[in-house]
Coordinates of C-alpha atoms in Angstrom, one line a residue:
M1 CA 119.2 -138.7 -111.4
N2 CA 119.5 -137.8 -107.7
H3 CA 123.1 -137.2 -107.0
S4 CA 123.2 -137.1 -103.2
A5 CA 121.2 -136.9 -100.0
L6 CA 122.5 -135.8 -96.6
G7 CA 120.5 -137.5 -93.9
R8 CA 117.7 -135.6 -92.3
N9 CA 118.8 -132.2 -93.5
F10 CA 119.3 -133.1 -97.2
R11 CA 116.7 -134.4 -99.6
G12 CA 118.3 -134.5 -103.1
A13 CA 116.3 -133.3 -105.9
V14 CA 118.1 -134.4 -109.0
R15 CA 115.4 -136.9 -110.1
V16 CA 114.9 -139.6 -112.7
R17 CA 111.4 -140.4 -114.0
A18 CA 109.8 -143.1 -111.8
G19 CA 108.8 -145.2 -114.8
L20 CA 112.3 -146.2 -115.7
G21 CA 112.6 -148.7 -118.5
A22 CA 115.2 -150.2 -120.7
A23 CA 114.3 -147.8 -123.5
A24 CA 113.5 -144.9 -121.3
V25 CA 115.6 -141.7 -121.3
L26 CA 116.9 -141.0 -117.8
A27 CA 116.0 -137.4 -117.6
V28 CA 117.5 -135.0 -115.1
V29 CA 114.7 -132.6 -114.2
A30 CA 116.0 -130.7 -111.2
P31 CA 119.3 -129.6 -109.7
A32 CA 120.5 -131.0 -106.3
L33 CA 119.7 -129.3 -103.0
V34 CA 122.4 -128.7 -100.5
P35 CA 122.0 -128.7 -96.7
N36 CA 122.6 -125.0 -96.2
A37 CA 120.9 -122.5 -98.4
A38 CA 123.8 -120.1 -97.8
Q39 CA 126.2 -122.5 -99.5
A40 CA 124.4 -122.6 -102.9
D41 CA 121.1 -121.7 -104.4
P42 CA 119.1 -124.9 -105.2
S43 CA 118.3 -123.4 -108.6
S44 CA 122.0 -122.7 -109.2
T45 CA 123.4 -123.5 -112.6
A46 CA 126.5 -124.7 -110.8
V47 CA 125.2 -128.3 -111.0
H48 CA 126.5 -129.9 -114.2
T49 CA 125.4 -133.3 -115.5
Q50 CA 126.8 -135.3 -118.4
W51 CA 125.2 -138.5 -119.6
S52 CA 125.7 -141.2 -122.1
T53 CA 123.2 -143.9 -122.8
E54 CA 123.5 -147.2 -124.7
T55 CA 121.0 -149.9 -125.4
L56 CA 122.9 -153.2 -125.4
A57 CA 120.0 -155.4 -126.3
P58 CA 116.2 -155.1 -126.3
G59 CA 115.3 -154.7 -122.6
V60 CA 118.9 -153.8 -121.5
Q61 CA 120.1 -150.2 -121.2
V62 CA 123.2 -148.8 -119.5
R63 CA 123.8 -145.2 -118.7
E64 CA 126.9 -143.5 -117.5
G65 CA 126.8 -140.1 -115.7
E66 CA 128.9 -137.5 -114.0
I67 CA 127.2 -135.0 -111.7
R68 CA 129.4 -132.1 -110.7
R69 CA 129.0 -129.0 -108.5
D70 CA 131.2 -126.1 -109.2
D71 CA 130.0 -124.2 -106.1
V72 CA 131.3 -126.8 -103.7
R73 CA 135.0 -126.7 -102.5
H74 CA 136.4 -129.5 -100.4
T75 CA 139.8 -129.5 -98.7
W76 CA 142.1 -131.5 -96.5
T77 CA 141.8 -131.3 -92.8
V78 CA 142.9 -133.0 -89.6
T79 CA 140.5 -134.9 -87.4
V80 CA 141.4 -135.6 -83.7
Q81 CA 140.0 -138.9 -82.9
S82 CA 138.2 -140.0 -79.7
P83 CA 139.4 -143.1 -77.8
G84 CA 137.0 -145.9 -76.9
V85 CA 136.5 -149.6 -76.4
G86 CA 134.6 -151.7 -79.0
R87 CA 131.3 -152.7 -77.4
L88 CA 131.3 -156.1 -79.2
T89 CA 135.0 -157.0 -79.2
G90 CA 136.3 -155.2 -76.1
A91 CA 139.2 -154.0 -78.2
A92 CA 140.6 -150.4 -78.1
T93 CA 139.2 -148.2 -80.8
W94 CA 139.4 -144.7 -82.2
S95 CA 136.4 -142.8 -83.5
E96 CA 136.0 -139.7 -85.6
V97 CA 132.9 -138.8 -83.5
G98 CA 132.8 -138.5 -79.7
T99 CA 130.6 -137.0 -77.0
R100 CA 130.1 -133.3 -76.4
N101 CA 132.1 -133.4 -73.2
W102 CA 135.0 -135.2 -74.9
A103 CA 134.9 -132.7 -77.8
G104 CA 134.9 -129.7 -75.5
T105 CA 137.7 -131.0 -73.3
T106 CA 139.8 -132.0 -76.4
A107 CA 139.3 -128.6 -78.0
R108 CA 140.5 -126.8 -74.8
K109 CA 143.6 -129.0 -74.6
L110 CA 144.4 -128.4 -78.2
R111 CA 144.1 -124.6 -77.8
E112 CA 146.4 -124.9 -74.8
A113 CA 148.9 -126.7 -77.0
G114 CA 148.8 -123.9 -79.5
F115 CA 146.4 -125.2 -82.1
E116 CA 143.1 -123.7 -83.3
P117 CA 140.5 -126.5 -83.3
R118 CA 136.9 -126.3 -84.4
V119 CA 134.1 -128.5 -83.0
E120 CA 131.5 -129.9 -85.6
T121 CA 128.2 -131.5 -84.8
V122 CA 127.6 -134.8 -86.7
R123 CA 123.9 -135.8 -87.1
W124 CA 122.4 -139.3 -87.5
P125 CA 121.2 -140.1 -91.0
D126 CA 117.5 -140.9 -91.1
Y127 CA 117.9 -144.6 -90.6
S128 CA 114.8 -146.5 -89.6
D129 CA 116.2 -148.1 -86.4
T130 CA 118.8 -145.6 -85.0
P131 CA 118.4 -142.4 -83.0
H132 CA 117.7 -139.0 -84.7
G133 CA 119.4 -135.7 -84.1
A134 CA 123.0 -135.3 -83.0
M135 CA 125.1 -138.4 -83.2
G136 CA 128.0 -136.7 -81.6
H137 CA 130.8 -134.2 -82.1
R138 CA 134.1 -134.2 -83.9
V139 CA 137.2 -132.0 -83.5
R140 CA 139.1 -130.8 -86.5
I141 CA 142.0 -128.5 -87.2
G142 CA 142.8 -126.5 -90.3
S143 CA 141.9 -126.5 -94.0
F144 CA 144.7 -127.4 -96.4
P145 CA 145.0 -127.5 -100.2
T146 CA 147.1 -130.6 -100.2
Q147 CA 147.2 -133.9 -98.4
A148 CA 150.9 -133.4 -97.6
E149 CA 150.3 -130.2 -95.8
A150 CA 147.5 -131.8 -93.8
Q151 CA 149.8 -134.7 -93.0
T152 CA 152.5 -132.4 -91.7
R153 CA 150.0 -130.7 -89.3
A154 CA 148.6 -134.1 -88.2
E155 CA 152.2 -135.2 -87.3
S156 CA 152.6 -132.1 -85.1
I157 CA 149.3 -132.8 -83.4
T158 CA 150.2 -136.4 -82.8
S159 CA 153.5 -135.2 -81.3
A160 CA 151.6 -133.1 -78.9
G161 CA 149.9 -136.2 -77.5
F162 CA 146.7 -136.5 -79.6
H163 CA 145.5 -139.1 -82.0
A164 CA 145.2 -137.4 -85.3
A165 CA 144.2 -138.5 -88.8
V166 CA 144.1 -136.7 -92.2
A167 CA 140.6 -136.4 -93.7
W168 CA 139.1 -135.2 -97.0
T169 CA 135.9 -133.1 -96.4
G170 CA 134.4 -134.4 -99.6
Y171 CA 133.6 -137.6 -97.8
D172 CA 131.6 -135.9 -95.0
I173 CA 127.9 -136.4 -94.6
Q174 CA 127.3 -132.7 -93.8
Q175 CA 128.2 -131.3 -97.3
P176 CA 127.3 -132.3 -100.8
A177 CA 129.9 -134.1 -102.9
D178 CA 131.5 -132.0 -105.6
R179 CA 131.6 -134.9 -108.1
E180 CA 129.9 -138.3 -108.4
N181 CA 130.4 -140.8 -111.3
V182 CA 127.6 -143.3 -111.6
H183 CA 126.7 -146.2 -113.8
V184 CA 123.2 -147.6 -114.1
A185 CA 121.9 -150.7 -115.9
V186 CA 118.2 -151.4 -116.3
I187 CA 117.0 -154.8 -117.3
D188 CA 113.4 -155.3 -118.3
P189 CA 112.5 -159.0 -117.9
G190 CA 109.4 -158.6 -120.1
V191 CA 111.6 -157.6 -123.0
F192 CA 115.0 -159.1 -122.4
K193 CA 115.4 -162.6 -123.8
G194 CA 118.5 -163.6 -121.9
T195 CA 119.0 -164.4 -118.2
V196 CA 120.2 -162.6 -115.1
E197 CA 121.9 -164.7 -112.5
G198 CA 124.2 -164.6 -109.5
T199 CA 127.2 -166.7 -110.0
H200 CA 130.5 -167.7 -108.4
D201 CA 131.4 -169.2 -111.8
G202 CA 131.8 -172.7 -110.7
K203 CA 133.9 -172.5 -107.5
V204 CA 132.7 -171.0 -104.2
A205 CA 136.2 -170.6 -102.9
Q206 CA 137.5 -168.6 -105.8
R207 CA 137.8 -164.9 -106.3
E208 CA 137.5 -163.4 -109.8
T209 CA 136.8 -159.9 -111.2
P210 CA 133.3 -159.2 -112.5
S211 CA 134.8 -158.2 -115.8
S212 CA 136.7 -161.5 -116.3
V213 CA 133.6 -163.5 -115.4
G214 CA 131.6 -161.3 -117.7
A215 CA 134.0 -161.8 -120.6
R216 CA 133.9 -165.6 -120.1
L217 CA 130.1 -165.7 -120.0
N218 CA 129.8 -163.2 -122.8
S219 CA 127.5 -161.1 -120.5
L220 CA 126.1 -157.7 -121.4
V221 CA 126.5 -156.3 -117.9
A222 CA 128.2 -157.5 -114.8
V223 CA 128.5 -156.1 -111.2
N224 CA 130.0 -157.4 -108.0
G225 CA 127.7 -159.3 -105.7
G226 CA 127.6 -160.0 -102.0
F227 CA 130.0 -159.9 -99.0
F228 CA 132.8 -162.4 -99.0
V229 CA 135.9 -163.4 -97.0
T230 CA 139.0 -161.5 -97.8
S231 CA 141.5 -162.7 -95.2
D232 CA 142.8 -166.1 -94.3
A233 CA 142.4 -165.2 -90.6
D234 CA 138.6 -165.1 -91.2
G235 CA 138.2 -168.3 -93.3
V236 CA 138.9 -169.2 -96.9
Q237 CA 139.2 -166.2 -99.2
G238 CA 136.4 -165.9 -101.7
T239 CA 133.8 -167.9 -99.7
M240 CA 130.7 -165.9 -99.1
S241 CA 129.9 -164.3 -95.7
A242 CA 126.3 -163.7 -96.7
L243 CA 123.5 -165.8 -98.1
S244 CA 124.1 -167.1 -101.6
A245 CA 122.5 -169.5 -104.0
Y246 CA 123.5 -170.6 -107.5
D247 CA 121.5 -172.7 -109.9
G248 CA 119.0 -173.3 -107.1
R249 CA 121.5 -174.6 -104.5
L250 CA 122.7 -172.8 -101.4
G251 CA 126.3 -171.8 -101.6
S252 CA 126.4 -170.2 -98.1
M253 CA 124.0 -169.4 -95.3
A254 CA 122.6 -166.0 -94.2
A255 CA 124.1 -163.9 -91.4
G256 CA 120.9 -163.4 -89.4
S257 CA 118.2 -161.7 -91.3
R258 CA 119.7 -159.5 -94.0
A259 CA 118.8 -158.1 -97.4
A260 CA 119.1 -160.3 -100.4
L261 CA 118.5 -160.0 -104.2
V262 CA 116.5 -163.0 -105.4
L263 CA 116.8 -163.6 -109.2
G264 CA 114.0 -166.1 -109.9
D265 CA 113.5 -167.9 -113.1
G266 CA 116.7 -166.7 -114.6
G267 CA 115.9 -163.1 -113.7
R268 CA 112.4 -163.1 -115.0
H269 CA 111.2 -162.5 -111.4
V270 CA 113.3 -160.2 -109.3
R271 CA 112.7 -159.7 -105.6
V272 CA 114.5 -157.8 -102.7
A273 CA 113.8 -159.2 -99.3
D274 CA 115.3 -159.9 -95.9
L275 CA 116.0 -163.6 -95.8
T276 CA 117.1 -166.2 -93.2
T277 CA 118.4 -169.7 -93.6
T278 CA 118.2 -172.9 -91.6
A279 CA 119.7 -176.3 -92.3
T280 CA 119.4 -179.5 -90.4
A281 CA 121.2 -182.9 -90.6
R282 CA 118.9 -185.8 -89.6
S283 CA 119.7 -189.4 -88.8
G284 CA 116.7 -191.5 -87.8
R285 CA 115.0 -189.5 -85.0
S286 CA 118.1 -187.5 -84.1
S287 CA 119.0 -184.2 -85.7
Y288 CA 121.7 -181.5 -85.5
A289 CA 121.5 -177.9 -86.8
I290 CA 123.9 -177.0 -89.6
Q291 CA 125.1 -173.4 -89.1
G292 CA 127.3 -173.0 -92.2
I293 CA 127.8 -174.0 -95.8
N294 CA 131.2 -173.8 -97.5
R295 CA 133.0 -172.1 -94.6
V296 CA 135.6 -173.0 -92.0
P297 CA 134.0 -174.7 -89.0
G298 CA 134.3 -172.4 -86.0
L299 CA 134.7 -169.1 -88.0
V300 CA 131.6 -167.1 -88.8
R301 CA 132.4 -164.0 -90.8
D302 CA 129.8 -161.2 -90.2
C303 CA 128.4 -163.4 -87.3
G304 CA 124.6 -163.8 -87.3
R305 CA 124.4 -167.5 -86.5
P306 CA 122.9 -169.2 -83.4
G307 CA 125.7 -170.1 -81.0
A308 CA 128.2 -167.6 -82.5
A309 CA 130.3 -165.5 -80.0
P310 CA 130.4 -162.8 -79.1
S311 CA 127.1 -162.3 -80.9
D312 CA 124.5 -164.3 -82.8
R313 CA 123.3 -161.1 -84.5
P314 CA 124.9 -159.9 -87.8
W315 CA 127.9 -157.6 -87.4
Q316 CA 129.6 -156.3 -90.5
D317 CA 133.3 -157.2 -90.9
V318 CA 133.4 -159.0 -87.5
T319 CA 134.4 -162.7 -87.3
C320 CA 132.6 -164.6 -84.6
R321 CA 133.5 -168.0 -83.4
M322 CA 131.7 -171.2 -82.6
T323 CA 132.9 -174.1 -80.4
D324 CA 130.2 -176.5 -81.5
D325 CA 129.7 -176.2 -85.3
L326 CA 128.4 -178.4 -88.1
V327 CA 129.2 -177.2 -91.6
Q328 CA 128.2 -178.6 -95.0
F329 CA 130.5 -178.5 -98.1
T330 CA 129.2 -178.8 -101.6
P331 CA 130.9 -179.9 -104.8
E332 CA 131.2 -176.3 -105.8
Y333 CA 133.5 -175.5 -102.8
G334 CA 136.5 -176.1 -105.1
A335 CA 139.3 -175.9 -102.5
D336 CA 141.0 -178.1 -100.0
L337 CA 138.7 -178.9 -97.1
P338 CA 139.6 -177.4 -93.7
T339 CA 141.7 -179.7 -91.4
G340 CA 142.0 -180.0 -87.6
P341 CA 140.2 -181.6 -84.7
G342 CA 136.7 -182.9 -85.5
V343 CA 134.9 -185.4 -87.7
Q344 CA 134.1 -185.5 -91.4
A345 CA 131.4 -187.5 -93.1
V346 CA 131.1 -187.9 -96.9
L347 CA 127.5 -188.3 -98.2
D348 CA 126.4 -189.5 -101.6
P349 CA 123.5 -187.8 -103.4
S350 CA 120.9 -189.9 -101.6
G351 CA 122.5 -189.1 -98.2
R352 CA 124.2 -192.5 -97.7
V353 CA 127.4 -192.1 -95.7
V354 CA 130.3 -193.1 -97.9
S355 CA 133.0 -192.6 -95.4
V356 CA 133.7 -191.1 -91.9
G357 CA 137.1 -189.9 -90.7
T358 CA 139.3 -187.0 -90.0
R359 CA 138.8 -183.6 -91.6
G360 CA 140.6 -182.8 -94.9
G361 CA 141.0 -183.7 -98.5
R362 CA 138.5 -182.5 -101.2
V363 CA 134.8 -182.9 -101.8
P364 CA 134.6 -186.0 -104.0
T365 CA 132.7 -185.6 -107.2
G366 CA 129.0 -186.0 -106.8
T367 CA 129.0 -185.9 -103.0
R368 CA 128.8 -183.5 -100.2
V369 CA 130.7 -183.4 -96.9
L370 CA 129.7 -182.6 -93.4
Q371 CA 132.4 -181.4 -90.9
G372 CA 131.7 -181.2 -87.2
V373 CA 133.7 -179.7 -84.3
G374 CA 132.9 -179.8 -80.7
S375 CA 129.5 -181.4 -79.9
A376 CA 128.8 -181.5 -83.7
A377 CA 131.7 -183.8 -84.1
D378 CA 130.3 -186.0 -81.3
W379 CA 126.9 -186.1 -83.1
L380 CA 128.5 -187.1 -86.4
A381 CA 130.6 -189.8 -84.8
A382 CA 127.5 -191.3 -83.2
H383 CA 125.1 -191.1 -86.2
A384 CA 127.1 -191.0 -89.4
E385 CA 128.2 -194.6 -89.7
S386 CA 129.3 -195.9 -93.1
G387 CA 126.3 -197.1 -95.0
S388 CA 123.8 -195.3 -92.9
R389 CA 121.8 -192.3 -94.1
V390 CA 122.0 -188.7 -93.0
G391 CA 119.5 -186.4 -94.6
V392 CA 120.0 -182.6 -94.9
D393 CA 117.1 -180.2 -95.0
E394 CA 117.7 -176.6 -96.2
V395 CA 115.1 -173.8 -95.8
V396 CA 115.2 -170.2 -96.9
R397 CA 112.5 -167.9 -95.4
D398 CA 111.5 -164.2 -95.6
T399 CA 110.6 -162.1 -92.6
A400 CA 107.0 -163.1 -92.9
G401 CA 108.0 -166.7 -92.4
R402 CA 107.2 -167.7 -96.0
R403 CA 109.4 -170.3 -97.5
V404 CA 111.4 -169.3 -100.5
A405 CA 111.5 -172.2 -102.9
L406 CA 114.6 -172.5 -105.1
D407 CA 114.6 -174.0 -108.6
A408 CA 117.5 -174.8 -110.8
D409 CA 117.3 -171.4 -112.6
D410 CA 117.1 -169.3 -109.4
S411 CA 120.0 -167.5 -107.7
I412 CA 120.5 -165.2 -104.7
V413 CA 123.2 -162.7 -103.8
S414 CA 123.1 -161.0 -100.4
A415 CA 124.7 -158.1 -98.5
A416 CA 123.3 -155.3 -96.3
P417 CA 121.4 -153.3 -95.5
T418 CA 118.0 -152.7 -97.1
L419 CA 117.8 -149.3 -98.7
V420 CA 114.3 -148.9 -100.0
E421 CA 111.1 -150.7 -99.0
N422 CA 107.7 -150.1 -100.5
G423 CA 109.0 -147.1 -102.4
R424 CA 110.3 -145.4 -99.2
I425 CA 113.7 -145.0 -97.8
D426 CA 113.9 -147.6 -95.1
I427 CA 117.4 -148.4 -94.0
D428 CA 117.6 -150.9 -91.1
A429 CA 121.3 -150.2 -90.5
A430 CA 121.4 -151.3 -86.8
A431 CA 119.3 -154.5 -87.3
E432 CA 121.5 -155.6 -90.2
G433 CA 124.6 -154.9 -88.3
V434 CA 126.3 -152.2 -90.2
V435 CA 126.2 -149.5 -87.4
D436 CA 125.9 -149.6 -83.7
P437 CA 124.2 -146.6 -82.0
R438 CA 126.0 -147.5 -78.7
D439 CA 129.5 -147.7 -80.3
L440 CA 130.3 -144.8 -82.7
S441 CA 133.6 -146.5 -83.6
F442 CA 131.7 -149.2 -85.3
G443 CA 130.3 -148.6 -88.8
Y444 CA 130.6 -144.9 -89.0
A445 CA 133.1 -144.9 -91.8
W446 CA 131.4 -147.8 -93.5
A447 CA 127.9 -146.4 -93.5
D448 CA 128.0 -142.6 -92.8
V449 CA 131.0 -141.6 -94.9
R450 CA 131.0 -141.5 -98.7
Q451 CA 132.3 -144.7 -100.2
P452 CA 132.1 -146.5 -103.5
R453 CA 128.8 -148.4 -103.5
T454 CA 127.1 -151.1 -105.6
M455 CA 123.3 -151.2 -105.4
A456 CA 120.5 -153.3 -106.7
G457 CA 116.7 -152.8 -106.8
V458 CA 113.5 -153.4 -108.5
D459 CA 110.9 -150.9 -109.8
R460 CA 107.1 -151.2 -109.8
K461 CA 107.1 -153.0 -113.1
G462 CA 109.5 -155.6 -112.0
R463 CA 112.6 -154.2 -113.8
L464 CA 116.0 -154.8 -112.3
I465 CA 118.2 -151.8 -111.6
L466 CA 121.9 -152.3 -111.0
A467 CA 124.0 -149.2 -110.1
T468 CA 127.5 -148.3 -109.0
V469 CA 129.1 -145.0 -107.8
D470 CA 132.8 -144.5 -107.7
G471 CA 134.4 -143.2 -104.6
R472 CA 137.5 -142.6 -102.5
Q473 CA 138.8 -140.4 -105.2
K474 CA 140.0 -137.0 -103.9
G475 CA 139.3 -134.5 -106.5
G476 CA 137.2 -137.1 -108.3
S477 CA 134.1 -139.1 -107.6
E478 CA 133.5 -139.2 -103.8
G479 CA 130.9 -141.9 -103.5
F480 CA 127.6 -142.1 -101.5
T481 CA 126.8 -142.6 -97.9
L482 CA 124.2 -145.3 -97.3
Y483 CA 121.5 -142.7 -97.1
E484 CA 122.6 -141.2 -100.4
A485 CA 122.6 -144.6 -101.9
A486 CA 119.0 -145.1 -100.8
E487 CA 118.0 -141.7 -102.2
F488 CA 119.7 -142.5 -105.5
M489 CA 118.0 -145.8 -105.9
R490 CA 114.6 -144.4 -105.0
S491 CA 115.2 -141.6 -107.6
L492 CA 115.7 -144.3 -110.2
G493 CA 112.2 -145.6 -109.5
A494 CA 113.2 -148.5 -107.2
V495 CA 110.4 -149.6 -104.8
K496 CA 112.8 -152.0 -103.2
A497 CA 116.6 -151.8 -103.1
L498 CA 119.6 -153.1 -101.2
N499 CA 123.2 -152.3 -100.7
L500 CA 125.5 -154.9 -102.2
D501 CA 129.2 -155.2 -101.5
G502 CA 131.1 -151.9 -102.0
G503 CA 134.3 -150.2 -101.4
G504 CA 137.1 -151.6 -103.4
S505 CA 134.8 -154.4 -104.6
T506 CA 132.5 -152.0 -106.5
A507 CA 132.7 -152.7 -110.2
M508 CA 130.5 -152.7 -113.3
A509 CA 131.6 -154.3 -116.6
V510 CA 129.8 -153.9 -119.9
R511 CA 130.4 -156.6 -122.5
G512 CA 133.3 -157.9 -120.4
A513 CA 135.1 -154.5 -120.1
L514 CA 135.3 -152.6 -116.9
V515 CA 133.5 -149.2 -117.2
N516 CA 133.8 -147.7 -113.7
N517 CA 136.9 -146.6 -111.8
P518 CA 137.5 -148.9 -108.8
S519 CA 139.1 -147.5 -105.7
D520 CA 141.7 -150.2 -105.1
A521 CA 145.2 -149.1 -106.0
T522 CA 145.6 -152.3 -107.9
G523 CA 142.5 -151.8 -110.0
E524 CA 139.5 -154.1 -110.2
R525 CA 139.2 -156.4 -107.2
P526 CA 138.6 -160.2 -107.5
V527 CA 135.4 -160.8 -105.6
G528 CA 133.4 -163.8 -104.3
D529 CA 130.3 -163.7 -106.6
T530 CA 128.9 -161.5 -109.3
V531 CA 125.6 -160.6 -111.0
Q532 CA 125.7 -161.3 -114.7
V533 CA 123.2 -160.2 -117.4
I534 CA 123.7 -162.9 -120.1
P535 CA 122.2 -162.7 -123.6
A536 CA 120.2 -165.6 -125.0
R537 CA 122.3 -168.1 -127.0
S538 CA 121.7 -167.9 -130.7
H539 CA 120.6 -171.1 -132.4

């Protein structure tokens, strides 16, 4: 397996055979390269790999690996951060990376204050839609064996009038990680007799751990799925902030055009593609665009919807707002409906309006609910009279404009960004809203620093690859940058791949038991939806 890749200057060489299959042996055939030949010889025996492999069922194999470098030493240090203003939100920000002039001036002031700073150049990873070369510069002080010593120095730097933060160099994009713990599952739909599906396990507005859902469904493998709301300030916790579909029905709408994993025909046909969604409510000759499914009207987590402010483009972990908003709620919502100003209409399965009134209550069994605020409320009040009919059209399309038809055994989970396209690394990080080349305070830590990651892809033979890497573990597994995640998936034979939700959400369960080491202090995080590999029922 490829264990890491460091942007333009690092092409990892720990490889896996491209023809990866459920019964294949994932062979490590070369050690990892590092960005500076002076740091370690690429043929060094200092790279150690340990693997365990298990076939869970015909067509389903899981493999656990640890990749360790004994010739890499990471330490604690202190980063002096650059002040700024968020380009999208206008809020004050701090960034690890700043301009050359800022870095030079800050280093001079630090020396005058009695410190010994160093200025480091940070380069852009090789994303498909961002600049290349130098991203900026950062200012650091010291190299400490313990976090406590680094924290003491950071406090003295802060007292001198600077904004300082403790950092672990093992998370830096410029150096290889010293340890990475990975888990990989390969599902061959031509052999496996069960199903693979994205699921919220019955309630959209409900958070559960992948292992608990896996244990209940008796699944062989489970991983966390797409992005979801984690704060009451951003909506209802557990609802998806990315495109989702379960049992052929949309559970949420896309944030612009973002990467999605389509599990067609119960996982028999797997596809990775950038998808968009549209939905329209119609009454006679009048229509109104629906901009949300199963979310709080007016709040759009990750943005990416027409009319959203401050942007109708996708922006990771940003909540946009809409004054005029029409949202549909399905029976799977499973929570109290949002309340407040606006209008609510309850529709039966044929679209006949059962009732019209104030917002609130629950979705009645066998119905769906439309809630409107602003001009959407005016439209509902004028067109959704009791006994009349309001039709709802829902359309999913790929970037070529082709409609993606959903049947009852199809599901979709979505996150961002695309990692691999047509067998090549192709990370559209800016277009999918996870970095901003004009605002280095946005997305740097999310994308360009090593983090726990969950990834999914498909190889040339249509086999599904699910993978996780543990991270945020000083002295343990340090995770992947987005670019390293792409290198890793390509090394596994993926011709298309995407990044799923990560960080504290990253989890893989085998037979209902957690097998990786999540980064959250409380353990495995309850998430919005999951991907489950479920064996066929015995008769």
